[in-house]
Tab-separated table of C-alpha atoms in Angstrom:
chain	number	residue	atom	x	y	z
A	1	MET	CA	28.527	-33.265	37.634
A	2	LYS	CA	25.584	-34.456	35.001
A	3	LYS	CA	23.334	-34.766	38.156
A	4	SER	CA	24.033	-31.562	39.270
A	5	LEU	CA	22.653	-29.811	35.663
A	6	LEU	CA	19.678	-32.331	36.585
A	7	ILE	CA	18.760	-31.150	39.855
A	8	LEU	CA	19.293	-26.770	38.574
A	9	LEU	CA	17.064	-27.733	36.047
A	10	ALA	CA	14.536	-29.435	38.169
A	11	LEU	CA	14.420	-26.445	40.339
A	12	ILE	CA	13.834	-23.198	37.883
A	13	LEU	CA	11.901	-25.376	36.523
A	14	SER	CA	9.910	-25.607	39.478
A	15	LEU	CA	9.663	-22.150	40.733
A	16	PRO	CA	5.891	-21.029	39.451
A	17	SER	CA	4.761	-22.982	41.696
A	18	PHE	CA	6.180	-21.957	44.254
A	19	ALA	CA	5.093	-18.427	43.719
A	20	GLY	CA	1.169	-19.611	44.931
A	21	GLU	CA	-2.202	-20.524	42.877
A	22	LYS	CA	-3.491	-17.287	43.383
A	23	ALA	CA	-0.212	-15.154	41.683
A	24	GLU	CA	-0.854	-17.649	38.676
A	25	LYS	CA	-4.514	-16.477	38.347
A	26	VAL	CA	-3.397	-13.077	38.308
A	27	SER	CA	-0.612	-12.878	35.219
A	28	ASP	CA	-2.332	-14.686	33.577
A	29	ALA	CA	-6.233	-14.084	33.456
A	30	PRO	CA	-5.433	-10.265	31.717
A	31	VAL	CA	-4.169	-12.689	29.003
A	32	LYS	CA	-6.178	-14.753	29.220
A	33	ASP	CA	-9.720	-12.414	28.657
A	34	HIS	CA	-7.472	-10.005	25.378
A	35	LEU	CA	-7.587	-13.296	23.772
A	36	GLN	CA	-11.393	-14.484	24.560
A	37	ASN	CA	-12.442	-10.964	23.589
A	38	HIS	CA	-10.239	-10.211	20.665
A	39	PHE	CA	-9.053	-13.126	19.289
A	40	LYS	CA	-11.081	-15.665	17.257
A	41	LEU	CA	-10.319	-18.649	15.984
A	42	TYR	CA	-12.059	-20.731	13.759
A	43	GLY	CA	-11.232	-22.886	10.781
A	44	PHE	CA	-12.333	-26.622	9.636
A	45	ILE	CA	-11.201	-30.437	7.944
A	46	ARG	CA	-12.432	-30.825	5.231
A	47	ASN	CA	-11.945	-33.577	2.137
A	48	TYR	CA	-14.220	-34.056	-1.172
A	49	PHE	CA	-14.222	-36.932	-2.992
A	50	ALA	CA	-14.827	-36.184	-6.438
A	51	PHE	CA	-15.750	-38.536	-9.446
A	52	ASP	CA	-15.509	-36.638	-13.677
A	53	SER	CA	-17.382	-38.259	-16.660
A	54	ARG	CA	-15.202	-36.430	-18.981
A	55	GLU	CA	-12.117	-34.420	-18.505
A	56	SER	CA	-12.006	-31.305	-17.578
A	57	VAL	CA	-10.355	-28.209	-16.942
A	58	SER	CA	-10.175	-27.644	-12.549
A	59	GLY	CA	-7.956	-26.933	-10.071
A	60	THR	CA	-6.726	-27.049	-6.614
A	61	GLY	CA	-6.342	-30.545	-6.957
A	62	ASP	CA	-8.775	-31.362	-9.853
A	63	LEU	CA	-11.920	-29.362	-6.593
A	64	PHE	CA	-12.051	-26.466	-8.808
A	65	TYR	CA	-14.642	-27.812	-11.649
A	66	TYR	CA	-15.332	-25.304	-14.420
A	67	LEU	CA	-16.462	-26.987	-17.546
A	68	PRO	CA	-15.415	-29.969	-19.203
A	69	LYS	CA	-12.757	-30.009	-22.371
A	70	ASP	CA	-14.989	-30.502	-26.265
A	71	VAL	CA	-14.311	-33.242	-27.574
A	72	SER	CA	-10.433	-34.608	-29.121
A	73	MET	CA	-11.094	-37.809	-31.160
A	74	ASN	CA	-7.699	-39.185	-32.034
A	75	GLU	CA	-6.448	-39.999	-35.289
A	76	ALA	CA	-8.257	-42.932	-36.703
A	77	GLY	CA	-11.020	-40.903	-35.709
A	78	THR	CA	-12.983	-43.670	-33.733
A	79	GLU	CA	-11.921	-42.692	-30.118
A	80	ASP	CA	-13.260	-39.197	-28.225
A	81	MET	CA	-9.386	-38.884	-26.434
A	82	ASN	CA	-11.224	-36.604	-23.693
A	83	ALA	CA	-13.826	-38.969	-22.719
A	84	SER	CA	-11.840	-40.795	-19.821
A	85	PRO	CA	-13.516	-41.021	-16.476
A	86	SER	CA	-11.637	-39.724	-13.026
A	87	PHE	CA	-11.254	-39.879	-9.543
A	88	ARG	CA	-9.858	-38.100	-5.846
A	89	PHE	CA	-9.990	-37.403	-2.864
A	90	LEU	CA	-8.329	-35.043	-0.767
A	91	ALA	CA	-7.962	-32.824	1.773
A	92	LEU	CA	-5.793	-29.991	1.698
A	93	THR	CA	-8.372	-26.887	1.544
A	94	SER	CA	-8.570	-27.236	4.877
A	95	ARG	CA	-8.845	-23.537	6.778
A	96	LEU	CA	-7.484	-21.719	9.537
A	97	GLY	CA	-8.195	-18.434	10.610
A	98	VAL	CA	-8.413	-15.757	13.507
A	99	ASP	CA	-10.793	-12.970	13.568
A	100	VAL	CA	-9.215	-9.945	15.485
A	101	SER	CA	-12.278	-7.770	16.998
A	102	GLY	CA	-12.812	-5.236	20.460
A	103	TYR	CA	-10.916	-2.804	19.917
A	104	HIS	CA	-11.671	1.455	19.785
A	105	ILE	CA	-10.723	4.682	20.487
A	106	GLY	CA	-14.369	6.352	20.907
A	107	ASN	CA	-16.668	5.597	17.975
A	108	VAL	CA	-13.632	3.813	15.807
A	109	HIS	CA	-13.757	0.734	15.993
A	110	PHE	CA	-10.114	-1.591	14.417
A	111	GLY	CA	-10.374	-5.566	13.441
A	112	ALA	CA	-8.631	-7.374	11.343
A	113	LYS	CA	-7.651	-11.034	9.588
A	114	ILE	CA	-5.834	-13.478	8.317
A	115	GLU	CA	-7.023	-17.077	7.253
A	116	GLY	CA	-5.324	-19.145	5.251
A	117	ASP	CA	-4.978	-23.398	3.696
A	118	PHE	CA	-2.514	-25.459	2.498
A	119	TYR	CA	-2.569	-25.604	-1.236
A	120	ALA	CA	-0.197	-24.744	-2.702
A	121	GLY	CA	3.006	-26.063	-4.086
A	122	LEU	CA	1.175	-29.130	-5.911
A	123	SER	CA	3.615	-30.364	-8.915
A	124	GLY	CA	3.585	-33.486	-11.285
A	125	ILE	CA	4.294	-33.435	-15.094
A	126	ASP	CA	3.127	-32.483	-17.952
A	127	ALA	CA	0.745	-34.375	-19.939
A	128	SER	CA	1.316	-33.119	-22.838
A	129	LYS	CA	4.638	-34.357	-22.635
A	130	VAL	CA	3.715	-37.686	-22.415
A	131	ASN	CA	1.717	-40.819	-23.366
A	132	GLY	CA	-0.253	-42.708	-21.693
A	133	LEU	CA	-2.185	-39.647	-20.014
A	134	SER	CA	-4.693	-37.349	-21.201
A	135	GLY	CA	-5.801	-34.894	-18.276
A	136	ASN	CA	-4.588	-32.313	-16.099
A	137	THR	CA	-1.208	-34.537	-14.028
A	138	LYS	CA	-0.507	-30.999	-11.690
A	139	VAL	CA	-2.848	-33.160	-8.706
A	140	SER	CA	-0.011	-34.919	-6.721
A	141	GLY	CA	3.065	-32.855	-3.742
A	142	THR	CA	2.420	-31.509	-0.863
A	143	ALA	CA	0.222	-28.853	0.165
A	144	THR	CA	1.843	-25.755	1.835
A	145	ALA	CA	0.343	-23.045	3.364
A	146	ARG	CA	-1.038	-20.044	1.069
A	147	MET	CA	-2.948	-16.911	2.093
A	148	ARG	CA	-6.532	-15.915	1.240
A	149	GLN	CA	-7.626	-13.019	3.324
A	150	ALA	CA	-5.411	-10.273	5.662
A	151	PHE	CA	-6.967	-7.253	5.724
A	152	ALA	CA	-7.342	-4.876	9.172
A	153	THR	CA	-10.833	-3.137	9.261
A	154	ILE	CA	-11.280	1.152	10.790
A	155	THR	CA	-15.101	1.303	11.513
A	156	TRP	CA	-16.484	5.158	11.800
A	157	LYS	CA	-20.151	3.906	14.092
A	158	ASP	CA	-22.538	6.080	14.739
A	159	LEU	CA	-22.514	8.765	12.888
A	160	PRO	CA	-24.952	11.623	13.036
A	161	LEU	CA	-27.565	10.707	9.815
A	162	THR	CA	-30.572	12.164	10.857
A	163	GLU	CA	-32.643	12.915	14.294
A	164	GLU	CA	-33.371	8.822	14.435
A	165	GLN	CA	-30.744	7.083	11.812
A	166	LYS	CA	-27.163	6.494	12.414
A	167	ALA	CA	-24.813	6.096	9.612
A	168	SER	CA	-20.846	4.295	9.760
A	169	VAL	CA	-18.599	3.878	8.151
A	170	GLY	CA	-15.966	0.785	7.715
A	171	LEU	CA	-12.804	0.833	5.653
A	172	LYS	CA	-11.036	-2.732	4.767
A	173	ILE	CA	-7.094	-2.954	3.405
A	174	GLY	CA	-5.585	-5.910	2.348
A	175	GLN	CA	-6.831	-9.210	0.282
A	176	ALA	CA	-10.322	-9.349	1.002
A	177	TRP	CA	-13.050	-11.548	-1.888
A	178	HIS	CA	-13.309	-9.688	-4.619
A	179	PRO	CA	-16.574	-7.322	-3.793
A	180	MET	CA	-18.346	-8.704	-6.885
A	181	ALA	CA	-17.151	-12.265	-5.957
A	182	ALA	CA	-17.564	-11.507	-2.068
A	183	ASP	CA	-21.950	-12.981	-2.517
A	184	HIS	CA	-21.953	-16.764	-2.962
A	185	PRO	CA	-24.459	-19.417	-3.335
A	186	HIS	CA	-25.825	-22.420	-1.177
A	187	LEU	CA	-23.027	-23.884	-2.772
A	188	PHE	CA	-20.197	-26.506	-0.714
A	189	SER	CA	-18.455	-27.601	-3.730
A	190	LEU	CA	-15.522	-25.734	-4.105
A	191	GLU	CA	-15.988	-23.228	-7.000
A	192	VAL	CA	-19.004	-21.574	-5.026
A	193	GLY	CA	-20.966	-21.366	-8.848
A	194	ALA	CA	-17.775	-20.859	-10.866
A	195	PRO	CA	-17.467	-19.566	-13.880
A	196	PHE	CA	-21.044	-18.582	-13.369
A	197	GLY	CA	-20.520	-15.463	-11.238
A	198	PRO	CA	-17.286	-13.944	-10.695
A	199	PHE	CA	-14.719	-15.867	-8.240
A	200	SER	CA	-11.686	-13.505	-6.749
A	201	ARG	CA	-9.556	-12.591	-3.896
A	202	THR	CA	-7.782	-9.319	-4.596
A	203	PRO	CA	-5.757	-6.004	-2.684
A	204	GLN	CA	-8.065	-3.559	-2.228
A	205	VAL	CA	-9.203	-1.029	-0.623
A	206	THR	CA	-13.103	-0.648	0.127
A	207	MET	CA	-15.189	2.066	1.635
A	208	ASP	CA	-18.872	0.576	2.690
A	209	ALA	CA	-20.572	3.518	3.949
A	210	SER	CA	-24.251	2.095	5.660
A	211	LEU	CA	-26.841	5.592	5.443
A	212	GLY	CA	-29.396	4.504	7.907
A	213	LYS	CA	-30.901	0.666	8.516
A	214	ASN	CA	-31.852	0.498	5.080
A	215	TRP	CA	-29.039	1.377	2.533
A	216	ILE	CA	-25.552	0.695	2.045
A	217	ILE	CA	-23.254	2.049	-0.736
A	218	SER	CA	-19.572	0.651	-1.634
A	219	ALA	CA	-16.298	2.164	-3.522
A	220	ALA	CA	-13.162	0.741	-3.910
A	221	ALA	CA	-10.017	0.508	-5.267
A	222	ILE	CA	-8.550	-3.184	-6.422
A	223	TRP	CA	-5.109	-4.544	-7.246
A	224	GLN	CA	-4.731	-7.672	-8.978
A	225	MET	CA	-2.466	-11.300	-7.186
A	226	GLN	CA	-2.819	-14.517	-8.240
A	227	TYR	CA	-6.191	-13.714	-9.700
A	228	GLN	CA	-4.977	-12.198	-13.377
A	229	SER	CA	-6.247	-9.776	-17.023
A	230	ALA	CA	-5.423	-12.073	-19.661
A	231	GLY	CA	-2.487	-11.063	-22.790
A	232	PRO	CA	-0.157	-11.320	-25.270
A	233	SER	CA	1.970	-12.758	-22.246
A	234	GLY	CA	-0.057	-14.810	-20.871
A	235	ALA	CA	-2.142	-14.333	-16.867
A	236	SER	CA	0.405	-11.638	-15.319
A	237	ALA	CA	0.129	-8.574	-13.324
A	238	GLU	CA	1.628	-6.685	-15.126
A	239	TYR	CA	-0.223	-5.544	-17.902
A	240	ILE	CA	-2.491	-3.758	-14.415
A	241	LYS	CA	0.749	-2.667	-13.518
A	242	TYR	CA	2.117	-0.858	-15.996
A	243	GLY	CA	-1.470	0.603	-16.338
A	244	CYS	CA	-0.715	2.426	-13.366
A	245	THR	CA	-4.445	3.009	-12.556
A	246	PRO	CA	-6.256	0.320	-9.372
A	247	GLU	CA	-9.366	-1.731	-10.662
A	248	MET	CA	-12.258	0.655	-10.358
A	249	TYR	CA	-15.825	-0.656	-8.021
A	250	GLY	CA	-18.732	1.019	-6.616
A	251	ALA	CA	-22.255	-0.274	-5.804
A	252	VAL	CA	-25.130	0.776	-3.962
A	253	ALA	CA	-27.827	-2.317	-2.154
A	254	PHE	CA	-31.032	-1.266	-0.844
A	255	LYS	CA	-31.715	-4.715	2.503
A	256	SER	CA	-34.880	-4.716	4.594
A	257	LYS	CA	-36.579	-7.523	6.881
A	258	GLY	CA	-34.094	-10.512	5.084
A	259	PHE	CA	-34.578	-8.956	1.865
A	260	LEU	CA	-31.352	-7.388	0.030
A	261	VAL	CA	-30.734	-6.298	-3.853
A	262	ARG	CA	-26.772	-4.682	-5.074
A	263	ALA	CA	-25.951	-3.004	-8.122
A	264	GLY	CA	-22.412	-2.287	-9.189
A	265	ILE	CA	-20.261	-1.296	-11.551
A	266	ASP	CA	-16.501	-2.608	-12.534
A	267	MET	CA	-13.923	-0.766	-14.177
A	268	VAL	CA	-10.036	-2.024	-15.610
A	269	SER	CA	-7.386	-0.533	-17.420
A	270	ILE	CA	-4.749	-2.593	-18.400
A	271	LYS	CA	-1.609	-1.597	-20.626
A	272	PRO	CA	-1.322	-5.331	-22.075
A	273	ARG	CA	1.911	-4.134	-24.055
A	274	ASN	CA	4.048	-1.232	-23.066
A	275	VAL	CA	7.139	-2.078	-26.341
A	276	GLY	CA	6.286	-2.581	-29.268
A	277	MET	CA	8.363	-3.125	-32.795
A	278	ALA	CA	7.631	-0.213	-35.500
A	279	THR	CA	9.300	0.876	-38.924
A	280	VAL	CA	11.532	3.658	-38.144
A	281	THR	CA	13.557	6.247	-39.498
A	282	VAL	CA	17.476	6.778	-39.053
A	283	PRO	CA	20.527	8.536	-40.120
A	284	ASP	CA	22.914	5.970	-42.400
A	285	LEU	CA	25.824	5.985	-41.698
A	286	THR	CA	27.020	4.146	-43.580
A	287	SER	CA	25.722	6.537	-46.376
A	288	SER	CA	28.036	8.440	-48.411
A	289	VAL	CA	24.957	11.138	-49.175
A	290	PRO	CA	24.490	14.025	-46.579
A	291	ASP	CA	21.956	13.804	-44.537
A	292	ALA	CA	20.744	10.270	-45.862
A	293	THR	CA	18.555	8.507	-43.677
A	294	LYS	CA	17.170	4.505	-43.805
A	295	GLN	CA	14.498	2.554	-42.395
A	296	ILE	CA	14.501	-0.234	-39.734
A	297	GLN	CA	12.335	-2.144	-37.288
A	298	SER	CA	13.382	-1.157	-33.314
A	299	LYS	CA	11.712	-1.727	-30.625
A	300	VAL	CA	9.319	1.656	-29.279
A	301	LYS	CA	8.053	2.569	-26.013
A	302	VAL	CA	3.573	2.070	-27.214
A	303	SER	CA	0.969	3.309	-24.400
A	304	ASP	CA	-1.508	0.045	-25.607
A	305	ARG	CA	-4.511	0.291	-23.306
A	306	LYS	CA	-7.168	-1.752	-22.475
A	307	THR	CA	-10.002	-0.773	-20.464
A	308	SER	CA	-13.828	-2.373	-20.450
A	309	LEU	CA	-16.593	-2.236	-18.195
A	310	LEU	CA	-18.417	-5.243	-16.131
A	311	TYR	CA	-22.107	-4.172	-14.496
A	312	TYR	CA	-24.127	-6.578	-12.134
A	313	LEU	CA	-27.300	-7.254	-9.958
A	314	TYR	CA	-27.298	-9.160	-6.233
A	315	ALA	CA	-30.695	-9.863	-4.679
A	316	GLN	CA	-31.106	-12.735	-1.947
A	317	TYR	CA	-34.327	-13.302	0.003
A	318	SER	CA	-34.794	-15.074	3.073
A	319	TYR	CA	-37.381	-16.313	5.130
A	320	LYS	CA	-37.282	-19.157	8.468
A	321	ASN	CA	-35.383	-22.164	6.933
A	322	PHE	CA	-35.341	-21.410	3.056
A	323	ALA	CA	-33.388	-18.731	1.280
A	324	VAL	CA	-33.119	-18.042	-2.722
A	325	LYS	CA	-29.751	-15.833	-4.255
A	326	ALA	CA	-29.552	-14.688	-8.009
A	327	LYS	CA	-26.560	-12.631	-9.977
A	328	THR	CA	-26.022	-11.719	-12.883
A	329	VAL	CA	-23.372	-10.275	-14.746
A	330	TYR	CA	-22.730	-8.150	-17.809
A	331	GLY	CA	-20.441	-6.564	-19.696
A	332	GLU	CA	-17.054	-6.855	-21.293
A	333	GLY	CA	-13.719	-8.812	-20.053
A	334	GLY	CA	-13.959	-10.511	-17.005
A	335	GLU	CA	-11.157	-13.187	-17.321
A	336	HIS	CA	-9.455	-11.805	-14.183
A	337	MET	CA	-12.321	-13.143	-12.115
A	338	ASN	CA	-12.987	-16.515	-13.390
A	339	LEU	CA	-15.619	-15.461	-16.301
A	340	MET	CA	-16.173	-17.068	-19.266
A	341	SER	CA	-14.619	-13.812	-21.355
A	342	GLY	CA	-12.108	-11.396	-22.402
A	343	TYR	CA	-10.486	-9.010	-24.688
A	344	ALA	CA	-8.636	-9.842	-28.604
A	345	LYS	CA	-6.462	-7.659	-30.681
A	346	VAL	CA	-8.155	-6.022	-33.674
A	347	ASP	CA	-5.249	-4.133	-35.414
A	348	ALA	CA	-1.701	-3.197	-35.373
A	349	HIS	CA	-1.023	0.162	-35.819
A	350	GLU	CA	2.147	1.654	-38.209
A	351	ASP	CA	3.611	2.571	-34.690
A	352	GLY	CA	3.798	-0.259	-33.176
A	353	SER	CA	1.102	-0.038	-30.895
A	354	TRP	CA	-1.757	-2.286	-31.013
A	355	GLU	CA	-5.910	-1.817	-30.220
A	356	TYR	CA	-7.935	-3.919	-28.504
A	357	ALA	CA	-11.699	-5.060	-27.866
A	358	SER	CA	-12.979	-6.382	-25.151
A	359	LEU	CA	-15.233	-9.461	-25.734
A	360	ARG	CA	-18.773	-9.268	-23.993
A	361	ASN	CA	-20.264	-11.701	-21.583
A	362	THR	CA	-23.349	-12.397	-19.322
A	363	SER	CA	-22.723	-14.295	-16.638
A	364	SER	CA	-25.850	-15.404	-14.632
A	365	TRP	CA	-26.657	-17.846	-11.507
A	366	VAL	CA	-29.208	-18.880	-9.138
A	367	SER	CA	-29.721	-21.226	-6.134
A	368	PHE	CA	-32.453	-21.903	-3.924
A	369	SER	CA	-31.887	-23.619	-0.249
A	370	VAL	CA	-34.329	-25.574	2.342
A	371	GLY	CA	-33.836	-26.845	6.435
A	372	LYS	CA	-31.457	-26.472	8.127
A	373	LYS	CA	-30.151	-29.700	9.596
A	374	TRP	CA	-31.289	-32.040	7.161
A	375	GLN	CA	-30.519	-29.099	4.367
A	376	GLY	CA	-31.430	-29.360	0.257
A	377	VAL	CA	-29.393	-27.112	-2.272
A	378	LEU	CA	-30.277	-26.383	-6.249
A	379	PHE	CA	-28.532	-24.277	-8.026
A	380	LEU	CA	-28.938	-23.474	-11.914
A	381	GLY	CA	-26.250	-21.149	-13.999
A	382	TYR	CA	-26.002	-19.796	-17.558
A	383	VAL	CA	-23.517	-17.784	-20.062
A	384	LYS	CA	-23.450	-16.378	-22.794
A	385	ASN	CA	-20.925	-15.120	-24.997
A	386	LEU	CA	-22.100	-11.957	-27.049
A	387	GLY	CA	-18.742	-11.362	-28.834
A	388	LEU	CA	-17.122	-8.152	-29.685
A	389	ALA	CA	-19.960	-5.240	-29.726
A	390	LYS	CA	-18.625	-4.704	-33.264
A	391	GLU	CA	-17.470	-6.976	-36.156
A	392	VAL	CA	-13.761	-6.593	-37.047
A	393	GLU	CA	-13.553	-5.000	-40.688
A	394	SER	CA	-10.520	-8.009	-41.124
A	395	GLY	CA	-13.678	-10.404	-41.506
A	396	PHE	CA	-12.029	-12.627	-38.376
A	397	ILE	CA	-9.544	-12.330	-35.671
A	398	ALA	CA	-6.410	-14.513	-35.194
A	399	LYS	CA	-6.919	-17.255	-32.202
A	400	SER	CA	-3.856	-16.063	-31.323
A	401	ASP	CA	-5.186	-12.741	-30.532
A	402	VAL	CA	-7.657	-13.790	-28.415
A	403	TYR	CA	-6.848	-13.678	-24.772
A	404	PHE	CA	-9.082	-16.114	-23.381
A	405	CYS	CA	-9.833	-16.747	-19.333
A	406	GLY	CA	-7.247	-19.408	-19.217
A	407	ASN	CA	-9.324	-21.584	-17.582
A	408	GLY	CA	-11.624	-21.408	-20.345
A	409	PHE	CA	-11.487	-21.412	-24.542
A	410	SER	CA	-12.483	-19.331	-26.827
A	411	ASN	CA	-14.311	-21.250	-29.193
A	412	ILE	CA	-17.352	-21.641	-26.048
A	413	ASN	CA	-20.460	-20.497	-26.808
A	414	GLN	CA	-22.207	-20.990	-24.284
A	415	MET	CA	-22.597	-23.148	-21.321
A	416	TYR	CA	-25.119	-24.243	-18.030
A	417	ARG	CA	-25.337	-26.603	-14.862
A	418	ILE	CA	-27.048	-28.500	-12.366
A	419	ASN	CA	-26.313	-28.909	-8.969
A	420	PRO	CA	-28.731	-29.642	-6.662
A	421	GLN	CA	-27.078	-30.897	-3.353
A	422	LEU	CA	-28.165	-32.691	-0.015
A	423	ILE	CA	-26.135	-31.856	2.965
A	424	TYR	CA	-27.172	-33.516	6.957
A	425	ASN	CA	-25.723	-30.855	9.511
A	426	ILE	CA	-25.298	-32.041	12.955
A	427	GLY	CA	-23.081	-30.015	15.311
A	428	LYS	CA	-20.334	-29.624	14.223
A	429	LEU	CA	-20.036	-32.101	11.113
A	430	ASN	CA	-21.306	-30.809	7.593
A	431	VAL	CA	-21.846	-34.426	4.974
A	432	GLY	CA	-22.607	-33.370	2.101
A	433	LEU	CA	-23.617	-35.441	-1.901
A	434	GLU	CA	-23.410	-32.996	-4.853
A	435	TYR	CA	-24.725	-33.962	-8.754
A	436	GLN	CA	-22.949	-31.224	-10.208
A	437	TRP	CA	-24.046	-31.724	-14.101
A	438	THR	CA	-22.182	-28.942	-17.149
A	439	SER	CA	-22.468	-28.968	-20.511
A	440	VAL	CA	-20.160	-26.494	-22.888
A	441	GLN	CA	-21.487	-25.614	-26.662
A	442	TYR	CA	-18.381	-25.751	-27.956
A	443	GLY	CA	-18.327	-23.639	-32.034
A	444	LYS	CA	-15.219	-24.575	-34.270
A	445	TYR	CA	-12.966	-22.713	-34.973
A	446	ASP	CA	-12.886	-20.940	-38.715
A	447	LYS	CA	-10.002	-21.921	-40.821
A	448	VAL	CA	-7.668	-18.451	-42.634
A	449	ASP	CA	-4.995	-18.672	-45.310
A	450	ASP	CA	-1.755	-17.518	-43.836
A	451	GLY	CA	-0.473	-15.658	-47.307
A	452	GLU	CA	2.207	-19.023	-47.306
A	453	GLY	CA	0.715	-22.094	-47.924
A	454	GLY	CA	-0.546	-22.535	-44.713
A	455	LYS	CA	-3.933	-22.093	-41.874
A	456	PHE	CA	-4.447	-21.024	-38.815
A	457	ASP	CA	-7.692	-21.093	-36.462
A	458	ALA	CA	-9.563	-17.755	-36.404
A	459	LEU	CA	-12.758	-16.731	-35.133
A	460	ASN	CA	-15.605	-14.777	-36.957
A	461	ALA	CA	-15.401	-10.895	-37.251
A	462	ARG	CA	-17.224	-10.718	-33.958
A	463	GLY	CA	-15.346	-12.784	-32.024
A	464	LEU	CA	-17.094	-15.814	-31.984
A	465	ALA	CA	-16.788	-19.448	-33.213
A	466	THR	CA	-20.629	-20.650	-34.785
A	467	SER	CA	-19.806	-23.371	-37.077
A	468	ASP	CA	-20.497	-26.472	-36.785
A	469	LEU	CA	-21.985	-25.700	-32.741
A	470	HIS	CA	-22.357	-28.962	-30.708
A	471	TRP	CA	-22.875	-29.621	-26.400
A	472	VAL	CA	-20.529	-31.353	-24.322
A	473	GLY	CA	-21.067	-32.447	-21.117
A	474	ASN	CA	-19.989	-34.170	-17.782
A	475	HIS	CA	-21.387	-35.326	-14.953
A	476	ARG	CA	-19.577	-35.340	-11.904
A	477	ILE	CA	-20.088	-36.209	-8.543
A	478	ASN	CA	-18.639	-35.271	-4.875
A	479	LEU	CA	-18.781	-35.922	-1.459
A	480	MET	CA	-17.632	-33.499	1.330
A	481	VAL	CA	-17.282	-34.568	4.567
A	482	LYS	CA	-16.699	-31.569	6.775
A	483	TYR	CA	-16.139	-30.524	10.837
A	484	ASN	CA	-15.689	-27.224	11.867
A	485	PHE	CA	-14.455	-25.710	14.691
């Protein structure tokens, strides 16, 4: 019986060959042609080898670098506990993606992209709860897949504009690069210039209208997912959820012969809280006095709202094997895009609601690239914390009332980065070496009496730490080996 089953199985598996080579081509060729014409698989295997001279704020297995930590002296005052070198190498940012294109009905074209890498699920121990370790220990475990981008596109092409020029209008719907973060400097490091420029991938509906050969107008409605606003409950997408208002973006761009300039504005309006505590008057049912009332502390619905605006200007120019890019961002908040900023609670009202004010910030970078097989890159970045637009009446802001970017610290005054890179490109293989110097100017928090015999940390009336300003820097040496396919 067993032998008969094996013979029958062999006959079934061999049936396709009896149909002949011609039949196989007829059935398989359309599928193969369809895949080749409409689906493009891409990706790379990427390894980073990174050394830091100092404890730093970093993510994605410590490969995504933000900034060095402030001085932290031990109890004896003899050692800076953050002056510890570290090293790691990982391949978890390897990537796989699919582009879909070539589908159309008349002049309406359809496309899509889905892209992922393998950073998720890394775990470890909390260094603050153990002795013997001082840095980020959540860098171990097994990496699993995560979604980076997933969107569909609809594009109306060859729309009449003038007798000589045509227009096109495209819609992008799904998870993609934030429009303010889509222009990257010439860097192979994972953070590609953050936090000196916006960095975020986020759900969105974006419209790009190309008006002839030179002008592009863009608008977008944006939501939050991985990169979130700060607030009383920490970083969370709940604030925009209860705000019921998408982040709004608009920009205009001009391009001509290797030159591009773009200017834009971004608005975020969130509700950091929808429940507060207030003193309310209610009937006193325990009193014998008619219509007696009493006051109690009760939860109440509040309409807290914080709205902020960010402006940016981007330019790039390329000629043969030389290219230069530059971006500057100015405005309020931006912590949801990894900018070193945020906002603060500046007043509390009797009805339980709070009043907020955004911190102002300017973040800028410029990058140069020259060469093709041997490619040299220089990146320069600068950030300045400008504080609140006006002073608060109390004369100080408690540290606990400042909702700052979770990858930074509210006592940052300014910071800069110098980052040269050398990249060797041979076929599909890229080997890069970079030196990165990041320096941060920290200030000390003021000590304010709490009225109960203690003190708490606070910033000045502008939301800045300006006393005992000092610079802290980190040397990073990073090697990348990447194979593209």
